[in-house]
Amino acid sequence: MLFQTFRPSEILKPFVEEYITMKDDNISGQFATDKNIPRIGGAIVFNFGDTPELIKGDISVKLPQIFIFGQQDRFKVLKPGNNPDVLIARLRLTAIFHLFNFSPEKINGKYIDARKIDGAGITVLYEEMKQQPEVESRITILEKYLFNRLLKAREDKNYHMINSVIDKIVESMGCIQISELRDIFSVEERTLRRNFVAQTGFTLKKYIRLVKFNFILKELIDNPETEMIDIATRYGYFDQTHFIKEFKQFFGETPHAFLKRDKQSVLLLSAFS
């Protein structure tokens, strides 16, 4: 599996976290049906090869060639397509609201056909990208499209503040109280909560918990020998029981089970480098 990451241009950094490409002509034995990790932010996903499937119990749903998803708050089970050729634009939490003038609440936790949001525009984009064999050329075309969306984006006086709030939450690794954010940004807590939901479709409290989960999960991947009690204490949990319960809410299994399992497919399905 060829897995590459690319940084966005400076002008698009407030909206795009990174571009990720995954390509393989022989997927056998490398990439199995498994859970994905509810990472921070949303994404636009372009499938130039076979598309993946969303598994819900005994039901399998083929995903569109181009789909957008907003913030997830729980894992999903995915079956990869054969011979994948995928480009993912990982978006900041506010990007869907700002670039597409679309309510993120309607898209969070879902996989939506991108053509329902931008119709012919994104279809033409897909065809132009598909004709380019080089990843860099595809990203150049995508950035031109996103820049044009940016030029059409509506101004919102709260946009920069909410992005700064998100940055502060990430900087704290999810270890910050809403009252602290209120004081840092000199805004009424009720107003802060309302504006955050309007631009992200997500409650502030749940987003802070999700950021914390992502940092904990990365620590488990990078330092699997770390004691659970040390992680729980460092991230502000009063006891291991609360820590384990919250981890399970996001990923469907305990931290101990995550450490013991094979992680290759999970990390690939989550576009986790």
Coordinates of C-alpha atoms in Angstrom, one line a residue:
M1 CA 0.0 0.0 0.0
L2 CA 1.4 3.4 -1.1
F3 CA 0.4 5.9 1.6
Q4 CA 1.4 9.5 1.2
T5 CA 0.5 12.8 2.9
F6 CA 0.8 16.3 1.5
R7 CA 0.4 19.7 3.1
P8 CA -2.1 22.3 1.7
S9 CA -1.1 25.6 0.3
E10 CA -0.9 28.5 2.7
I11 CA -4.1 30.1 1.7
L12 CA -6.1 26.8 2.2
K13 CA -4.5 25.9 5.6
P14 CA -7.4 27.4 7.6
F15 CA -9.7 24.9 5.8
V16 CA -7.6 21.8 4.9
E17 CA -5.6 19.8 7.4
E18 CA -3.8 17.6 4.8
Y19 CA -4.2 15.6 1.6
I20 CA -3.8 11.8 1.9
T21 CA -3.4 9.4 -1.0
M22 CA -3.6 5.6 -0.8
K23 CA -3.0 3.4 -3.8
D24 CA -2.4 -0.3 -4.3
D25 CA -2.6 -2.7 -7.2
N26 CA -2.7 -5.7 -5.0
I27 CA -4.7 -5.3 -1.8
S28 CA -4.8 -9.0 -0.9
G29 CA -3.9 -9.7 2.7
Q30 CA -3.2 -6.1 3.6
F31 CA -6.5 -4.3 4.0
A32 CA -9.5 -6.0 5.7
T33 CA -13.0 -5.0 6.8
D34 CA -12.6 -3.3 10.1
K35 CA -13.5 -0.2 12.2
N36 CA -12.3 3.3 11.5
I37 CA -11.2 5.9 14.1
P38 CA -13.5 8.9 14.5
R39 CA -10.7 11.5 13.8
I40 CA -10.9 15.2 14.2
G41 CA -12.6 17.0 11.4
G42 CA -14.3 15.9 8.2
A43 CA -13.2 15.0 4.6
I44 CA -13.9 14.9 0.9
V45 CA -13.0 11.5 -0.4
F46 CA -12.3 10.8 -4.1
N47 CA -12.3 7.1 -5.1
F48 CA -10.6 6.6 -8.5
G49 CA -10.6 2.8 -8.1
D50 CA -13.2 0.5 -6.5
T51 CA -15.2 2.2 -3.8
P52 CA -15.4 1.0 -0.2
E53 CA -18.6 -0.3 1.5
L54 CA -20.2 0.8 4.8
I55 CA -21.2 -2.2 6.9
K56 CA -24.2 -2.0 9.2
G57 CA -24.8 -5.4 10.8
D58 CA -25.7 -7.7 7.9
I59 CA -26.2 -4.8 5.5
S60 CA -23.5 -3.6 3.1
V61 CA -23.8 -0.2 1.4
K62 CA -21.5 0.8 -1.4
L63 CA -20.2 4.3 -0.9
P64 CA -20.2 6.9 -3.8
Q65 CA -17.1 7.6 -5.8
I66 CA -17.0 11.1 -4.3
F67 CA -18.3 11.5 -0.8
I68 CA -18.1 14.0 2.0
F69 CA -18.4 13.3 5.7
G70 CA -18.5 15.6 8.7
Q71 CA -17.3 15.1 12.2
Q72 CA -17.8 11.5 13.4
D73 CA -18.4 10.8 17.1
R74 CA -18.2 7.0 16.8
F75 CA -16.5 4.4 14.8
K76 CA -18.0 2.9 11.6
V77 CA -17.2 -0.5 10.0
L78 CA -15.8 -0.3 6.5
K79 CA -14.9 -2.8 3.8
P80 CA -12.2 -1.5 1.5
G81 CA -12.7 -1.6 -2.3
N82 CA -10.3 -3.7 -4.4
N83 CA -7.3 -2.0 -5.8
P84 CA -7.9 1.3 -4.1
D85 CA -6.8 4.6 -5.6
V86 CA -8.0 7.2 -3.1
L87 CA -7.4 10.9 -2.5
I88 CA -8.6 12.4 0.7
A89 CA -8.8 16.0 1.6
R90 CA -9.0 16.1 5.4
L91 CA -10.9 19.2 6.3
R92 CA -10.9 21.4 9.4
L93 CA -14.2 21.2 11.4
T94 CA -15.6 24.5 10.1
A95 CA -14.6 24.0 6.4
I96 CA -17.9 22.4 5.2
F97 CA -19.9 25.3 6.7
H98 CA -17.6 27.9 5.2
L99 CA -16.7 26.5 1.8
F100 CA -20.0 24.9 0.9
N101 CA -22.5 27.0 2.8
F102 CA -23.9 23.8 4.0
S103 CA -25.2 23.0 7.5
P104 CA -22.6 20.6 9.0
E105 CA -25.3 19.2 11.4
K106 CA -26.8 17.5 8.3
I107 CA -23.6 15.7 7.5
N108 CA -21.9 14.9 10.8
G109 CA -21.6 11.1 11.3
K110 CA -22.7 10.4 7.7
Y111 CA -21.2 9.7 4.3
I112 CA -22.9 12.0 1.8
D113 CA -22.6 11.8 -2.0
A114 CA -20.7 15.0 -2.8
R115 CA -22.8 15.6 -5.9
K116 CA -25.8 16.3 -3.6
I117 CA -23.8 19.3 -2.2
D118 CA -22.0 20.6 -5.3
G119 CA -23.6 18.8 -8.2
A120 CA -22.0 19.3 -11.6
G121 CA -19.0 21.3 -10.2
I122 CA -17.6 18.4 -8.2
T123 CA -18.4 15.9 -10.9
V124 CA -16.3 17.9 -13.4
L125 CA -13.5 18.2 -10.8
Y126 CA -13.5 14.4 -10.3
E127 CA -13.2 13.7 -14.0
E128 CA -10.3 16.2 -14.4
M129 CA -8.5 14.6 -11.5
K130 CA -9.1 11.1 -12.7
Q131 CA -7.3 11.9 -16.0
Q132 CA -4.1 12.8 -14.1
P133 CA -1.9 9.8 -13.2
E134 CA 0.3 11.9 -10.9
V135 CA -0.9 12.6 -7.3
E136 CA 0.6 16.1 -7.3
S137 CA -1.4 17.1 -10.4
R138 CA -4.6 15.8 -8.8
I139 CA -3.9 17.9 -5.7
T140 CA -3.2 21.0 -7.8
I141 CA -6.6 20.6 -9.6
L142 CA -8.3 20.0 -6.2
E143 CA -6.7 23.1 -4.7
K144 CA -7.9 25.3 -7.6
Y145 CA -11.4 24.0 -7.0
L146 CA -11.2 24.7 -3.3
F147 CA -9.7 28.1 -3.8
N148 CA -12.7 29.0 -6.1
R149 CA -15.0 27.8 -3.4
L150 CA -13.2 30.0 -1.0
L151 CA -13.7 33.1 -3.2
K152 CA -17.5 32.4 -3.1
A153 CA -17.6 31.7 0.6
R154 CA -19.7 33.9 2.8
E155 CA -18.2 36.1 5.4
D156 CA -19.0 35.1 9.0
K157 CA -17.9 37.3 11.9
N158 CA -17.7 34.3 14.2
Y159 CA -15.7 32.1 11.8
H160 CA -12.2 33.1 13.0
M161 CA -13.1 32.9 16.6
I162 CA -14.5 29.4 16.3
N163 CA -11.4 28.3 14.4
S164 CA -9.2 29.8 17.2
V165 CA -11.3 28.0 19.8
I166 CA -10.7 24.7 17.9
D167 CA -7.0 25.4 17.8
K168 CA -6.9 26.1 21.5
I169 CA -8.8 22.8 22.2
V170 CA -6.3 20.8 20.1
E171 CA -3.4 22.6 21.7
S172 CA -4.6 21.5 25.1
M173 CA -5.1 17.9 23.8
G174 CA -8.7 18.1 24.9
C175 CA -7.7 19.0 28.5
I176 CA -9.5 22.3 28.8
Q177 CA -12.8 23.4 30.3
I178 CA -15.5 25.4 28.5
S179 CA -15.3 28.1 31.2
E180 CA -11.6 28.5 30.3
L181 CA -12.4 29.0 26.7
R182 CA -15.1 31.5 27.6
D183 CA -12.5 33.5 29.6
I184 CA -9.7 33.3 27.0
F185 CA -12.0 34.5 24.2
S186 CA -14.0 37.0 26.3
V187 CA -17.4 35.7 25.2
E188 CA -20.5 34.6 27.0
E189 CA -20.5 30.8 27.4
R190 CA -24.0 30.5 26.0
T191 CA -22.9 32.5 22.9
L192 CA -19.8 30.4 22.5
R193 CA -21.7 27.1 22.7
R194 CA -24.3 28.4 20.2
N195 CA -21.8 29.6 17.6
F196 CA -19.7 26.5 17.9
V197 CA -22.7 24.3 17.1
A198 CA -23.8 26.6 14.2
Q199 CA -20.4 26.3 12.5
T200 CA -19.5 22.7 13.3
G201 CA -22.8 20.9 13.9
F202 CA -21.1 19.5 17.1
T203 CA -21.5 20.4 20.7
L204 CA -18.4 22.0 22.3
K205 CA -18.4 19.5 25.2
K206 CA -18.5 16.5 22.8
Y207 CA -15.8 18.0 20.6
I208 CA -13.4 18.5 23.6
R209 CA -14.0 14.8 24.5
L210 CA -13.3 13.7 21.0
V211 CA -10.0 15.6 20.7
K212 CA -8.9 14.1 24.0
F213 CA -9.8 10.6 22.7
N214 CA -7.7 11.2 19.5
F215 CA -4.6 12.2 21.5
I216 CA -5.1 9.2 23.9
L217 CA -5.4 6.8 21.0
K218 CA -2.3 8.2 19.3
E219 CA -0.4 7.8 22.6
L220 CA -1.5 4.1 22.8
I221 CA -0.2 3.6 19.2
D222 CA 3.1 5.4 19.8
N223 CA 3.7 4.2 23.3
P224 CA 1.9 0.9 23.9
E225 CA 3.9 0.1 27.1
T226 CA 2.4 3.2 28.9
E227 CA 0.4 2.4 32.0
M228 CA -3.3 3.0 31.6
I229 CA -3.5 4.7 35.0
D230 CA -0.8 7.2 33.9
I231 CA -2.8 8.0 30.7
A232 CA -6.0 8.4 32.7
T233 CA -4.4 10.7 35.2
R234 CA -2.6 12.8 32.6
Y235 CA -5.8 13.4 30.6
G236 CA -7.8 14.4 33.7
Y237 CA -9.9 11.3 34.4
F238 CA -10.7 10.7 38.0
D239 CA -10.5 7.0 37.6
Q240 CA -9.8 4.3 35.0
T241 CA -13.4 3.2 34.9
H242 CA -14.5 6.6 33.5
F243 CA -11.5 6.6 31.1
I244 CA -12.3 3.1 29.7
K245 CA -16.0 3.9 29.4
E246 CA -15.4 7.0 27.3
F247 CA -12.8 5.3 25.1
K248 CA -15.4 2.6 24.4
Q249 CA -18.1 5.1 23.5
F250 CA -15.9 6.4 20.7
F251 CA -14.3 3.2 19.4
G252 CA -16.5 0.3 20.7
E253 CA -13.8 -1.5 22.6
T254 CA -11.6 -0.9 25.6
P255 CA -8.1 0.6 25.5
H256 CA -6.7 -2.8 26.5
A257 CA -8.5 -4.5 23.6
F258 CA -7.2 -1.9 21.2
L259 CA -3.6 -2.5 22.3
K260 CA -3.9 -6.2 21.7
R261 CA -5.7 -6.1 18.3
D262 CA -4.1 -6.0 14.9
K263 CA -4.2 -2.3 14.0
Q264 CA -3.1 -2.3 10.3
S265 CA -6.6 -2.2 8.7
V266 CA -7.9 0.2 11.4
L267 CA -5.2 2.7 10.7
L268 CA -5.5 2.5 6.9
L269 CA -9.3 2.8 7.0
S270 CA -8.8 5.9 9.2
A271 CA -6.1 7.4 6.9
F272 CA -3.9 7.4 9.9
S273 CA -0.2 7.7 8.9

